[in-house]
């Protein structure tokens, strides 16, 4: 299993380095592009966990959709001509303390808990299993997901329409 | 299990290297005799006016969010659709109704968007 470990650590390295760039980059657009590699790395980890459908969905939705939305968000709000939006680090000490506490707790839980190890089940067709659970066991959650998407759609229309009315008034 | 992803990894690697190569190839192999006209912004023969880094219209945001939402809808449709025959055997036509409820919920949002005129590009 050494190649497996090697591939895992490669993806973990990609995730950690690019996630660090997301946080540390001075220019917000660099953060957005670095997030792309973070999402790809997570997709790779999903592949290693035999979750091939989730990996593809990760690439399609996060890389293809959410990231476009984030970059659009930067372009919509950023007045690049007048002020350059830079990210800055402040409150460094409190944030180190708080994230240290959270990280320490997680590591403590990880090492102290008596984890039950299940035999890894290798499914040759994850998609059909997901489909079966989606329409039977997780039926309500599935329909709820539809309602959440509806809320997102209507909310974005409300925000964008309001903006449009304001600009019309300015033009008049 | 991992072995079956080797072609995929190879494809990604080749795509990455090839695109990087193409990006650099013209500067490696092409002759460079710049002059001020060549180095100016190409704007279909017009003199470029103002900066290109303007604020985008918020209408693009609606298009982007629509893209994501219907993208997610397809992602939900896919595992249902590839398994439809087995599922009908298992649970009858109830599961078709179920998916149609899901689609109609999203269709309601789309109709709202159309009625609001959010897609009008004026």
PDB file of C-alpha atoms in Angstrom:
ATOM      1  CA  UNK A   1       0.000   0.000   0.000  1.00  0.00           C
ATOM      2  CA  UNK A   2       2.959   2.337  -0.324  1.00  0.00           C
ATOM      3  CA  UNK A   3       1.790   3.814  -3.626  1.00  0.00           C
ATOM      4  CA  UNK A   4      -1.614   4.442  -2.046  1.00  0.00           C
ATOM      5  CA  UNK A   5       0.040   6.314   0.815  1.00  0.00           C
ATOM      6  CA  UNK A   6       2.244   8.211  -1.600  1.00  0.00           C
ATOM      7  CA  UNK A   7      -0.747   9.368  -3.656  1.00  0.00           C
ATOM      8  CA  UNK A   8      -2.627  10.306  -0.488  1.00  0.00           C
ATOM      9  CA  UNK A   9       0.241  12.441   0.812  1.00  0.00           C
ATOM     10  CA  UNK A  10       0.634  14.051  -2.600  1.00  0.00           C
ATOM     11  CA  UNK A  11      -3.012  15.143  -2.584  1.00  0.00           C
ATOM     12  CA  UNK A  12      -2.761  16.177   1.068  1.00  0.00           C
ATOM     13  CA  UNK A  13       0.253  18.327   0.195  1.00  0.00           C
ATOM     14  CA  UNK A  14      -1.631  19.938  -2.703  1.00  0.00           C
ATOM     15  CA  UNK A  15      -4.591  20.684  -0.403  1.00  0.00           C
ATOM     16  CA  UNK A  16      -2.494  22.113   2.435  1.00  0.00           C
ATOM     17  CA  UNK A  17      -0.222  24.277   0.267  1.00  0.00           C
ATOM     18  CA  UNK A  18      -3.051  25.701  -1.840  1.00  0.00           C
ATOM     19  CA  UNK A  19      -5.263  26.236   1.215  1.00  0.00           C
ATOM     20  CA  UNK A  20      -2.416  28.131   2.835  1.00  0.00           C
ATOM     21  CA  UNK A  21      -2.134  30.313  -0.271  1.00  0.00           C
ATOM     22  CA  UNK A  22      -5.911  30.935  -0.100  1.00  0.00           C
ATOM     23  CA  UNK A  23      -5.502  32.334   3.392  1.00  0.00           C
ATOM     24  CA  UNK A  24      -2.172  34.080   2.952  1.00  0.00           C
ATOM     25  CA  UNK A  25      -2.388  35.585  -0.538  1.00  0.00           C
ATOM     26  CA  UNK A  26      -2.454  39.379  -0.583  1.00  0.00           C
ATOM     27  CA  UNK A  27      -4.503  39.585  -3.747  1.00  0.00           C
ATOM     28  CA  UNK A  28      -8.001  38.160  -3.466  1.00  0.00           C
ATOM     29  CA  UNK A  29      -8.011  36.786  -7.012  1.00  0.00           C
ATOM     30  CA  UNK A  30      -4.931  34.698  -6.220  1.00  0.00           C
ATOM     31  CA  UNK A  31      -6.859  33.254  -3.287  1.00  0.00           C
ATOM     32  CA  UNK A  32      -9.733  32.361  -5.602  1.00  0.00           C
ATOM     33  CA  UNK A  33      -7.472  30.595  -8.092  1.00  0.00           C
ATOM     34  CA  UNK A  34      -5.612  28.789  -5.355  1.00  0.00           C
ATOM     35  CA  UNK A  35      -8.945  27.494  -4.106  1.00  0.00           C
ATOM     36  CA  UNK A  36      -9.207  25.642  -7.425  1.00  0.00           C
ATOM     37  CA  UNK A  37      -6.259  23.436  -6.490  1.00  0.00           C
ATOM     38  CA  UNK A  38      -7.712  22.859  -3.028  1.00  0.00           C
ATOM     39  CA  UNK A  39     -10.951  21.589  -4.582  1.00  0.00           C
ATOM     40  CA  UNK A  40      -9.011  19.372  -6.996  1.00  0.00           C
ATOM     41  CA  UNK A  41      -7.004  17.917  -4.136  1.00  0.00           C
ATOM     42  CA  UNK A  42     -10.186  17.126  -2.208  1.00  0.00           C
ATOM     43  CA  UNK A  43     -11.553  15.423  -5.321  1.00  0.00           C
ATOM     44  CA  UNK A  44      -8.401  13.305  -5.391  1.00  0.00           C
ATOM     45  CA  UNK A  45      -8.922  12.302  -1.769  1.00  0.00           C
ATOM     46  CA  UNK A  46     -12.487  11.252  -2.623  1.00  0.00           C
ATOM     47  CA  UNK A  47     -11.115   9.063  -5.405  1.00  0.00           C
ATOM     48  CA  UNK A  48      -8.765   7.431  -2.907  1.00  0.00           C
ATOM     49  CA  UNK A  49     -11.772   6.729  -0.671  1.00  0.00           C
ATOM     50  CA  UNK A  50     -13.463   4.869  -3.551  1.00  0.00           C
ATOM     51  CA  UNK A  51     -16.104   7.606  -3.766  1.00  0.00           C
ATOM     52  CA  UNK A  52     -15.796   8.133  -7.496  1.00  0.00           C
ATOM     53  CA  UNK A  53     -19.210   9.744  -7.975  1.00  0.00           C
ATOM     54  CA  UNK A  54     -18.557  12.236  -5.177  1.00  0.00           C
ATOM     55  CA  UNK A  55     -15.169  13.040  -6.737  1.00  0.00           C
ATOM     56  CA  UNK A  56     -16.735  13.804 -10.108  1.00  0.00           C
ATOM     57  CA  UNK A  57     -19.448  15.873  -8.430  1.00  0.00           C
ATOM     58  CA  UNK A  58     -16.741  17.741  -6.516  1.00  0.00           C
ATOM     59  CA  UNK A  59     -15.025  18.656  -9.772  1.00  0.00           C
ATOM     60  CA  UNK A  60     -18.254  19.531 -11.614  1.00  0.00           C
ATOM     61  CA  UNK A  61     -19.891  21.604  -8.888  1.00  0.00           C
ATOM     62  CA  UNK A  62     -17.038  23.062  -6.858  1.00  0.00           C
ATOM     63  CA  UNK A  63     -14.445  23.597  -9.568  1.00  0.00           C
ATOM     64  CA  UNK A  64     -16.901  24.267 -12.372  1.00  0.00           C
ATOM     65  CA  UNK A  65     -19.583  26.138 -10.476  1.00  0.00           C
ATOM     66  CA  UNK A  66     -18.775  27.484  -7.032  1.00  0.00           C
ATOM     67  CA  UNK A  67     -15.366  28.764  -8.091  1.00  0.00           C
ATOM     68  CA  UNK A  68     -16.848  30.581 -11.088  1.00  0.00           C
ATOM     69  CA  UNK A  69     -19.344  32.123  -8.685  1.00  0.00           C
ATOM     70  CA  UNK A  70     -16.548  33.218  -6.341  1.00  0.00           C
ATOM     71  CA  UNK A  71     -14.563  34.789  -9.181  1.00  0.00           C
ATOM     72  CA  UNK A  72     -17.751  36.467 -10.423  1.00  0.00           C
ATOM     73  CA  UNK A  73     -18.276  37.741  -6.910  1.00  0.00           C
ATOM     74  CA  UNK A  74     -14.815  39.299  -6.951  1.00  0.00           C
ATOM     75  CA  UNK A  75     -15.436  40.885 -10.331  1.00  0.00           C
ATOM     76  CA  UNK A  76     -18.870  42.169  -9.330  1.00  0.00           C
ATOM     77  CA  UNK A  77     -17.798  43.869  -6.156  1.00  0.00           C
ATOM     78  CA  UNK A  78     -14.208  44.829  -6.746  1.00  0.00           C
ATOM     79  CA  UNK A  79     -13.656  48.365  -7.917  1.00  0.00           C
ATOM     80  CA  UNK A  80     -10.272  47.461  -9.299  1.00  0.00           C
ATOM     81  CA  UNK A  81      -9.757  50.840 -10.925  1.00  0.00           C
ATOM     82  CA  UNK A  82      -9.974  52.808  -7.701  1.00  0.00           C
ATOM     83  CA  UNK A  83      -8.936  50.664  -4.789  1.00  0.00           C
ATOM     84  CA  UNK A  84      -7.099  47.416  -4.893  1.00  0.00           C
ATOM     85  CA  UNK A  85      -8.760  44.991  -2.553  1.00  0.00           C
ATOM     86  CA  UNK A  86      -6.092  43.363  -0.507  1.00  0.00           C
ATOM     87  CA  UNK A  87      -6.557  40.844   2.202  1.00  0.00           C
ATOM     88  CA  UNK A  88      -4.761  41.548   5.406  1.00  0.00           C
ATOM     89  CA  UNK A  89      -3.968  39.634   8.543  1.00  0.00           C
ATOM     90  CA  UNK A  90      -4.949  41.144  11.838  1.00  0.00           C
ATOM     91  CA  UNK A  91      -5.750  39.793  15.292  1.00  0.00           C
ATOM     92  CA  UNK A  92      -2.975  37.282  14.703  1.00  0.00           C
ATOM     93  CA  UNK A  93      -2.391  36.272  18.321  1.00  0.00           C
ATOM     94  CA  UNK A  94      -6.047  35.615  19.323  1.00  0.00           C
ATOM     95  CA  UNK A  95      -6.650  33.672  16.120  1.00  0.00           C
ATOM     96  CA  UNK A  96      -3.564  31.524  16.716  1.00  0.00           C
ATOM     97  CA  UNK A  97      -4.781  30.808  20.267  1.00  0.00           C
ATOM     98  CA  UNK A  98      -8.335  29.958  19.179  1.00  0.00           C
ATOM     99  CA  UNK A  99      -7.360  27.815  16.203  1.00  0.00           C
ATOM    100  CA  UNK A 100      -4.697  26.168  18.360  1.00  0.00           C
ATOM    101  CA  UNK A 101      -7.358  25.232  20.916  1.00  0.00           C
ATOM    102  CA  UNK A 102      -9.687  23.897  18.210  1.00  0.00           C
ATOM    103  CA  UNK A 103      -6.873  22.023  16.482  1.00  0.00           C
ATOM    104  CA  UNK A 104      -5.609  20.605  19.780  1.00  0.00           C
ATOM    105  CA  UNK A 105      -9.096  19.406  20.677  1.00  0.00           C
ATOM    106  CA  UNK A 106      -9.469  17.703  17.323  1.00  0.00           C
ATOM    107  CA  UNK A 107      -6.068  16.011  17.594  1.00  0.00           C
ATOM    108  CA  UNK A 108      -6.858  14.934  21.171  1.00  0.00           C
ATOM    109  CA  UNK A 109     -10.197  13.460  20.070  1.00  0.00           C
ATOM    110  CA  UNK A 110      -8.498  11.765  17.152  1.00  0.00           C
ATOM    111  CA  UNK A 111      -5.852  10.099  19.317  1.00  0.00           C
ATOM    112  CA  UNK A 112      -7.955   9.347  22.422  1.00  0.00           C
ATOM    113  CA  UNK A 113     -11.058   7.920  20.788  1.00  0.00           C
ATOM    114  CA  UNK A 114     -11.226   4.188  20.402  1.00  0.00           C
ATOM    115  CA  UNK A 115     -12.122   4.180  16.718  1.00  0.00           C
ATOM    116  CA  UNK A 116     -14.022   1.228  15.389  1.00  0.00           C
ATOM    117  CA  UNK A 117     -12.489   0.124  12.136  1.00  0.00           C
ATOM    118  CA  UNK A 118     -14.933  -1.285   9.608  1.00  0.00           C
ATOM    119  CA  UNK A 119     -13.962  -3.646   6.870  1.00  0.00           C
ATOM    120  CA  UNK A 120     -13.726  -1.455   3.765  1.00  0.00           C
ATOM    121  CA  UNK A 121     -16.535  -2.357   1.431  1.00  0.00           C
ATOM    122  CA  UNK A 122     -15.578  -1.923  -2.162  1.00  0.00           C
ATOM    123  CA  UNK A 123     -18.619  -1.186  -4.273  1.00  0.00           C
ATOM    124  CA  UNK A 124     -18.148  -1.550  -7.966  1.00  0.00           C
ATOM    125  CA  UNK A 125     -21.115   0.724  -8.699  1.00  0.00           C
ATOM    126  CA  UNK A 126     -21.387   3.560  -6.208  1.00  0.00           C
ATOM    127  CA  UNK A 127     -23.744   5.571  -8.419  1.00  0.00           C
ATOM    128  CA  UNK A 128     -26.566   3.047  -8.376  1.00  0.00           C
ATOM    129  CA  UNK A 129     -26.289   2.701  -4.599  1.00  0.00           C
ATOM    130  CA  UNK A 130     -26.409   6.471  -4.177  1.00  0.00           C
ATOM    131  CA  UNK A 131     -29.448   6.613  -6.446  1.00  0.00           C
ATOM    132  CA  UNK A 132     -31.228   3.916  -4.478  1.00  0.00           C
ATOM    133  CA  UNK A 133     -30.623   5.628  -1.136  1.00  0.00           C
ATOM    134  CA  UNK A 134     -31.483   9.033  -2.518  1.00  0.00           C
ATOM    135  CA  UNK A 135     -35.019   8.078  -3.505  1.00  0.00           C
ATOM    136  CA  UNK A 136     -35.772   5.717  -0.654  1.00  0.00           C
ATOM    137  CA  UNK A 137     -34.001   6.316   2.633  1.00  0.00           C
ATOM    138  CA  UNK A 138     -33.043   9.970   2.153  1.00  0.00           C
ATOM    139  CA  UNK A 139     -36.197  10.939   0.243  1.00  0.00           C
ATOM    140  CA  UNK A 140     -37.177  13.856   2.480  1.00  0.00           C
ATOM    141  CA  UNK A 141     -33.658  15.264   2.500  1.00  0.00           C
ATOM    142  CA  UNK A 142     -33.595  14.997  -1.266  1.00  0.00           C
ATOM    143  CA  UNK A 143     -36.748  17.074  -1.648  1.00  0.00           C
ATOM    144  CA  UNK A 144     -35.445  19.496   0.981  1.00  0.00           C
ATOM    145  CA  UNK A 145     -32.322  19.957  -1.123  1.00  0.00           C
ATOM    146  CA  UNK A 146     -34.611  21.001  -3.961  1.00  0.00           C
ATOM    147  CA  UNK A 147     -36.246  23.605  -1.720  1.00  0.00           C
ATOM    148  CA  UNK A 148     -32.852  24.931  -0.622  1.00  0.00           C
ATOM    149  CA  UNK A 149     -31.839  25.320  -4.268  1.00  0.00           C
ATOM    150  CA  UNK A 150     -35.129  27.124  -4.924  1.00  0.00           C
ATOM    151  CA  UNK A 151     -34.391  29.517  -2.057  1.00  0.00           C
ATOM    152  CA  UNK A 152     -30.923  30.199  -3.466  1.00  0.00           C
ATOM    153  CA  UNK A 153     -32.332  30.914  -6.911  1.00  0.00           C
ATOM    154  CA  UNK A 154     -35.078  33.243  -5.690  1.00  0.00           C
ATOM    155  CA  UNK A 155     -32.708  34.971  -3.273  1.00  0.00           C
ATOM    156  CA  UNK A 156     -30.197  35.743  -5.983  1.00  0.00           C
ATOM    157  CA  UNK A 157     -32.932  37.080  -8.242  1.00  0.00           C
ATOM    158  CA  UNK A 158     -34.192  39.336  -5.456  1.00  0.00           C
ATOM    159  CA  UNK A 159     -30.718  40.748  -4.828  1.00  0.00           C
ATOM    160  CA  UNK A 160     -29.916  41.291  -8.484  1.00  0.00           C
ATOM    161  CA  UNK A 161     -33.286  42.872  -9.301  1.00  0.00           C
ATOM    162  CA  UNK A 162     -32.978  45.335  -6.454  1.00  0.00           C
ATOM    163  CA  UNK A 163     -29.593  46.424  -7.767  1.00  0.00           C
ATOM    164  CA  UNK A 164     -31.069  46.923 -11.223  1.00  0.00           C
ATOM    165  CA  UNK A 165     -33.898  49.151  -9.985  1.00  0.00           C
ATOM    166  CA  UNK A 166     -31.402  51.331  -8.143  1.00  0.00           C
ATOM    167  CA  UNK A 167     -29.242  51.796 -11.209  1.00  0.00           C
ATOM    168  CA  UNK A 168     -32.308  52.681 -13.264  1.00  0.00           C
ATOM    169  CA  UNK A 169     -33.197  55.398 -10.803  1.00  0.00           C
ATOM    170  CA  UNK A 170     -29.671  56.736 -10.951  1.00  0.00           C
ATOM    171  CA  UNK A 171     -29.808  56.836 -14.716  1.00  0.00           C
ATOM    172  CA  UNK A 172     -33.114  58.720 -14.682  1.00  0.00           C
TER     173      UNK A 172
ATOM    174  CA  UNK B   1      -8.917  -0.022  -7.324  1.00  0.00           C
ATOM    175  CA  UNK B   2      -6.492   2.828  -7.739  1.00  0.00           C
ATOM    176  CA  UNK B   3      -5.003   1.241 -10.849  1.00  0.00           C
ATOM    177  CA  UNK B   4      -8.082   2.068 -12.913  1.00  0.00           C
ATOM    178  CA  UNK B   5      -7.458   5.784 -12.384  1.00  0.00           C
ATOM    179  CA  UNK B   6      -4.002   5.692 -13.946  1.00  0.00           C
ATOM    180  CA  UNK B   7      -5.312   6.687 -17.417  1.00  0.00           C
ATOM    181  CA  UNK B   8      -7.153   9.620 -15.834  1.00  0.00           C
ATOM    182  CA  UNK B   9      -4.049  10.802 -14.000  1.00  0.00           C
ATOM    183  CA  UNK B  10      -2.041  10.427 -17.200  1.00  0.00           C
ATOM    184  CA  UNK B  11      -4.624  12.442 -19.137  1.00  0.00           C
ATOM    185  CA  UNK B  12      -4.526  15.231 -16.538  1.00  0.00           C
ATOM    186  CA  UNK B  13      -0.724  15.247 -16.533  1.00  0.00           C
ATOM    187  CA  UNK B  14      -0.478  15.329 -20.326  1.00  0.00           C
ATOM    188  CA  UNK B  15      -3.094  18.104 -20.525  1.00  0.00           C
ATOM    189  CA  UNK B  16      -1.194  20.127 -17.937  1.00  0.00           C
ATOM    190  CA  UNK B  17       2.223  19.684 -19.532  1.00  0.00           C
ATOM    191  CA  UNK B  18       0.942  20.216 -23.064  1.00  0.00           C
ATOM    192  CA  UNK B  19      -0.885  23.427 -22.182  1.00  0.00           C
ATOM    193  CA  UNK B  20       2.160  24.729 -20.306  1.00  0.00           C
ATOM    194  CA  UNK B  21       4.309  23.843 -23.314  1.00  0.00           C
ATOM    195  CA  UNK B  22       1.975  25.650 -25.722  1.00  0.00           C
ATOM    196  CA  UNK B  23       1.940  28.646 -23.438  1.00  0.00           C
ATOM    197  CA  UNK B  24       5.722  28.926 -23.601  1.00  0.00           C
ATOM    198  CA  UNK B  25       6.315  27.570 -27.116  1.00  0.00           C
ATOM    199  CA  UNK B  26       5.592  30.781 -28.972  1.00  0.00           C
ATOM    200  CA  UNK B  27       8.079  32.716 -26.876  1.00  0.00           C
ATOM    201  CA  UNK B  28      10.714  30.020 -27.323  1.00  0.00           C
ATOM    202  CA  UNK B  29      10.395  29.432 -31.053  1.00  0.00           C
ATOM    203  CA  UNK B  30       8.877  32.625 -32.431  1.00  0.00           C
ATOM    204  CA  UNK B  31      10.983  35.595 -33.509  1.00  0.00           C
ATOM    205  CA  UNK B  32      10.541  38.657 -31.329  1.00  0.00           C
ATOM    206  CA  UNK B  33      10.749  42.039 -33.025  1.00  0.00           C
ATOM    207  CA  UNK B  34       8.482  44.218 -30.917  1.00  0.00           C
ATOM    208  CA  UNK B  35       7.459  47.741 -31.767  1.00  0.00           C
ATOM    209  CA  UNK B  36       5.047  50.049 -29.942  1.00  0.00           C
ATOM    210  CA  UNK B  37       2.178  49.259 -32.326  1.00  0.00           C
ATOM    211  CA  UNK B  38       2.557  45.533 -31.799  1.00  0.00           C
ATOM    212  CA  UNK B  39       2.730  45.900 -28.044  1.00  0.00           C
ATOM    213  CA  UNK B  40      -0.403  48.024 -27.760  1.00  0.00           C
ATOM    214  CA  UNK B  41      -3.737  46.455 -26.797  1.00  0.00           C
ATOM    215  CA  UNK B  42      -5.492  44.736 -29.693  1.00  0.00           C
ATOM    216  CA  UNK B  43      -9.043  46.046 -29.903  1.00  0.00           C
ATOM    217  CA  UNK B  44     -10.147  45.076 -33.440  1.00  0.00           C
ATOM    218  CA  UNK B  45      -8.247  47.977 -34.940  1.00  0.00           C
ATOM    219  CA  UNK B  46      -9.870  50.579 -32.674  1.00  0.00           C
ATOM    220  CA  UNK B  47      -8.077  52.765 -30.219  1.00  0.00           C
ATOM    221  CA  UNK B  48      -8.731  51.184 -26.814  1.00  0.00           C
ATOM    222  CA  UNK B  49     -10.795  53.395 -24.528  1.00  0.00           C
ATOM    223  CA  UNK B  50     -10.878  53.133 -20.738  1.00  0.00           C
ATOM    224  CA  UNK B  51      -9.699  50.202 -18.684  1.00  0.00           C
ATOM    225  CA  UNK B  52     -10.860  46.641 -19.201  1.00  0.00           C
ATOM    226  CA  UNK B  53     -11.020  46.058 -15.457  1.00  0.00           C
ATOM    227  CA  UNK B  54     -14.487  47.373 -14.905  1.00  0.00           C
ATOM    228  CA  UNK B  55     -17.144  46.269 -12.540  1.00  0.00           C
ATOM    229  CA  UNK B  56     -19.297  43.590 -14.089  1.00  0.00           C
ATOM    230  CA  UNK B  57     -23.053  43.841 -14.312  1.00  0.00           C
ATOM    231  CA  UNK B  58     -24.849  41.934 -11.591  1.00  0.00           C
ATOM    232  CA  UNK B  59     -26.870  40.125 -14.276  1.00  0.00           C
ATOM    233  CA  UNK B  60     -23.930  37.798 -14.803  1.00  0.00           C
ATOM    234  CA  UNK B  61     -24.388  36.666 -11.221  1.00  0.00           C
ATOM    235  CA  UNK B  62     -27.903  35.397 -11.987  1.00  0.00           C
ATOM    236  CA  UNK B  63     -26.555  33.421 -14.931  1.00  0.00           C
ATOM    237  CA  UNK B  64     -23.819  31.942 -12.738  1.00  0.00           C
ATOM    238  CA  UNK B  65     -26.201  30.979  -9.946  1.00  0.00           C
ATOM    239  CA  UNK B  66     -28.640  29.480 -12.454  1.00  0.00           C
ATOM    240  CA  UNK B  67     -25.786  27.455 -13.892  1.00  0.00           C
ATOM    241  CA  UNK B  68     -24.860  26.070 -10.471  1.00  0.00           C
ATOM    242  CA  UNK B  69     -28.424  25.284  -9.461  1.00  0.00           C
ATOM    243  CA  UNK B  70     -29.289  23.378 -12.613  1.00  0.00           C
ATOM    244  CA  UNK B  71     -25.848  21.765 -12.486  1.00  0.00           C
ATOM    245  CA  UNK B  72     -26.739  20.406  -9.048  1.00  0.00           C
ATOM    246  CA  UNK B  73     -30.130  19.316 -10.357  1.00  0.00           C
ATOM    247  CA  UNK B  74     -28.402  17.236 -13.038  1.00  0.00           C
ATOM    248  CA  UNK B  75     -26.093  15.760 -10.403  1.00  0.00           C
ATOM    249  CA  UNK B  76     -29.172  14.631  -8.463  1.00  0.00           C
ATOM    250  CA  UNK B  77     -30.856  13.347 -11.621  1.00  0.00           C
ATOM    251  CA  UNK B  78     -27.896  11.249 -12.688  1.00  0.00           C
ATOM    252  CA  UNK B  79     -27.815   8.538  -9.984  1.00  0.00           C
ATOM    253  CA  UNK B  80     -31.602   8.289 -10.248  1.00  0.00           C
ATOM    254  CA  UNK B  81     -31.570   7.991 -14.028  1.00  0.00           C
ATOM    255  CA  UNK B  82     -28.849   5.351 -14.405  1.00  0.00           C
ATOM    256  CA  UNK B  83     -30.694   3.109 -11.981  1.00  0.00           C
ATOM    257  CA  UNK B  84     -34.259   3.849 -13.043  1.00  0.00           C
ATOM    258  CA  UNK B  85     -35.224   0.375 -14.207  1.00  0.00           C
ATOM    259  CA  UNK B  86     -34.122  -1.330 -10.995  1.00  0.00           C
ATOM    260  CA  UNK B  87     -35.761   1.356  -8.906  1.00  0.00           C
ATOM    261  CA  UNK B  88     -39.099   0.978 -10.667  1.00  0.00           C
ATOM    262  CA  UNK B  89     -38.946  -2.757 -10.031  1.00  0.00           C
ATOM    263  CA  UNK B  90     -38.160  -2.048  -6.420  1.00  0.00           C
ATOM    264  CA  UNK B  91     -40.575   0.745  -5.548  1.00  0.00           C
ATOM    265  CA  UNK B  92     -42.974   1.237  -8.433  1.00  0.00           C
ATOM    266  CA  UNK B  93     -43.779   4.544 -10.082  1.00  0.00           C
ATOM    267  CA  UNK B  94     -43.592   6.385  -6.791  1.00  0.00           C
ATOM    268  CA  UNK B  95     -39.952   7.235  -7.469  1.00  0.00           C
ATOM    269  CA  UNK B  96     -40.843   8.906 -10.760  1.00  0.00           C
ATOM    270  CA  UNK B  97     -43.335  11.107  -8.945  1.00  0.00           C
ATOM    271  CA  UNK B  98     -40.652  11.844  -6.391  1.00  0.00           C
ATOM    272  CA  UNK B  99     -38.192  13.075  -8.994  1.00  0.00           C
ATOM    273  CA  UNK B 100     -40.895  15.101 -10.689  1.00  0.00           C
ATOM    274  CA  UNK B 101     -41.670  16.864  -7.407  1.00  0.00           C
ATOM    275  CA  UNK B 102     -37.986  17.750  -7.204  1.00  0.00           C
ATOM    276  CA  UNK B 103     -37.951  19.028 -10.782  1.00  0.00           C
ATOM    277  CA  UNK B 104     -41.181  21.004 -10.298  1.00  0.00           C
ATOM    278  CA  UNK B 105     -39.767  22.695  -7.183  1.00  0.00           C
ATOM    279  CA  UNK B 106     -36.828  23.934  -9.234  1.00  0.00           C
ATOM    280  CA  UNK B 107     -39.053  24.743 -12.193  1.00  0.00           C
ATOM    281  CA  UNK B 108     -41.068  27.038  -9.916  1.00  0.00           C
ATOM    282  CA  UNK B 109     -37.869  28.975  -9.227  1.00  0.00           C
ATOM    283  CA  UNK B 110     -37.119  29.171 -12.936  1.00  0.00           C
ATOM    284  CA  UNK B 111     -40.633  30.441 -13.722  1.00  0.00           C
ATOM    285  CA  UNK B 112     -40.308  33.036 -10.960  1.00  0.00           C
ATOM    286  CA  UNK B 113     -37.059  34.151 -12.536  1.00  0.00           C
ATOM    287  CA  UNK B 114     -38.657  34.426 -15.963  1.00  0.00           C
ATOM    288  CA  UNK B 115     -41.696  36.318 -14.638  1.00  0.00           C
ATOM    289  CA  UNK B 116     -39.460  38.737 -12.781  1.00  0.00           C
ATOM    290  CA  UNK B 117     -37.691  39.419 -16.050  1.00  0.00           C
ATOM    291  CA  UNK B 118     -34.351  38.624 -14.498  1.00  0.00           C
ATOM    292  CA  UNK B 119     -33.099  37.186 -17.763  1.00  0.00           C
ATOM    293  CA  UNK B 120     -33.970  40.264 -19.815  1.00  0.00           C
ATOM    294  CA  UNK B 121     -30.735  41.812 -20.967  1.00  0.00           C
ATOM    295  CA  UNK B 122     -31.685  45.477 -21.185  1.00  0.00           C
TER     296      UNK B 122
END
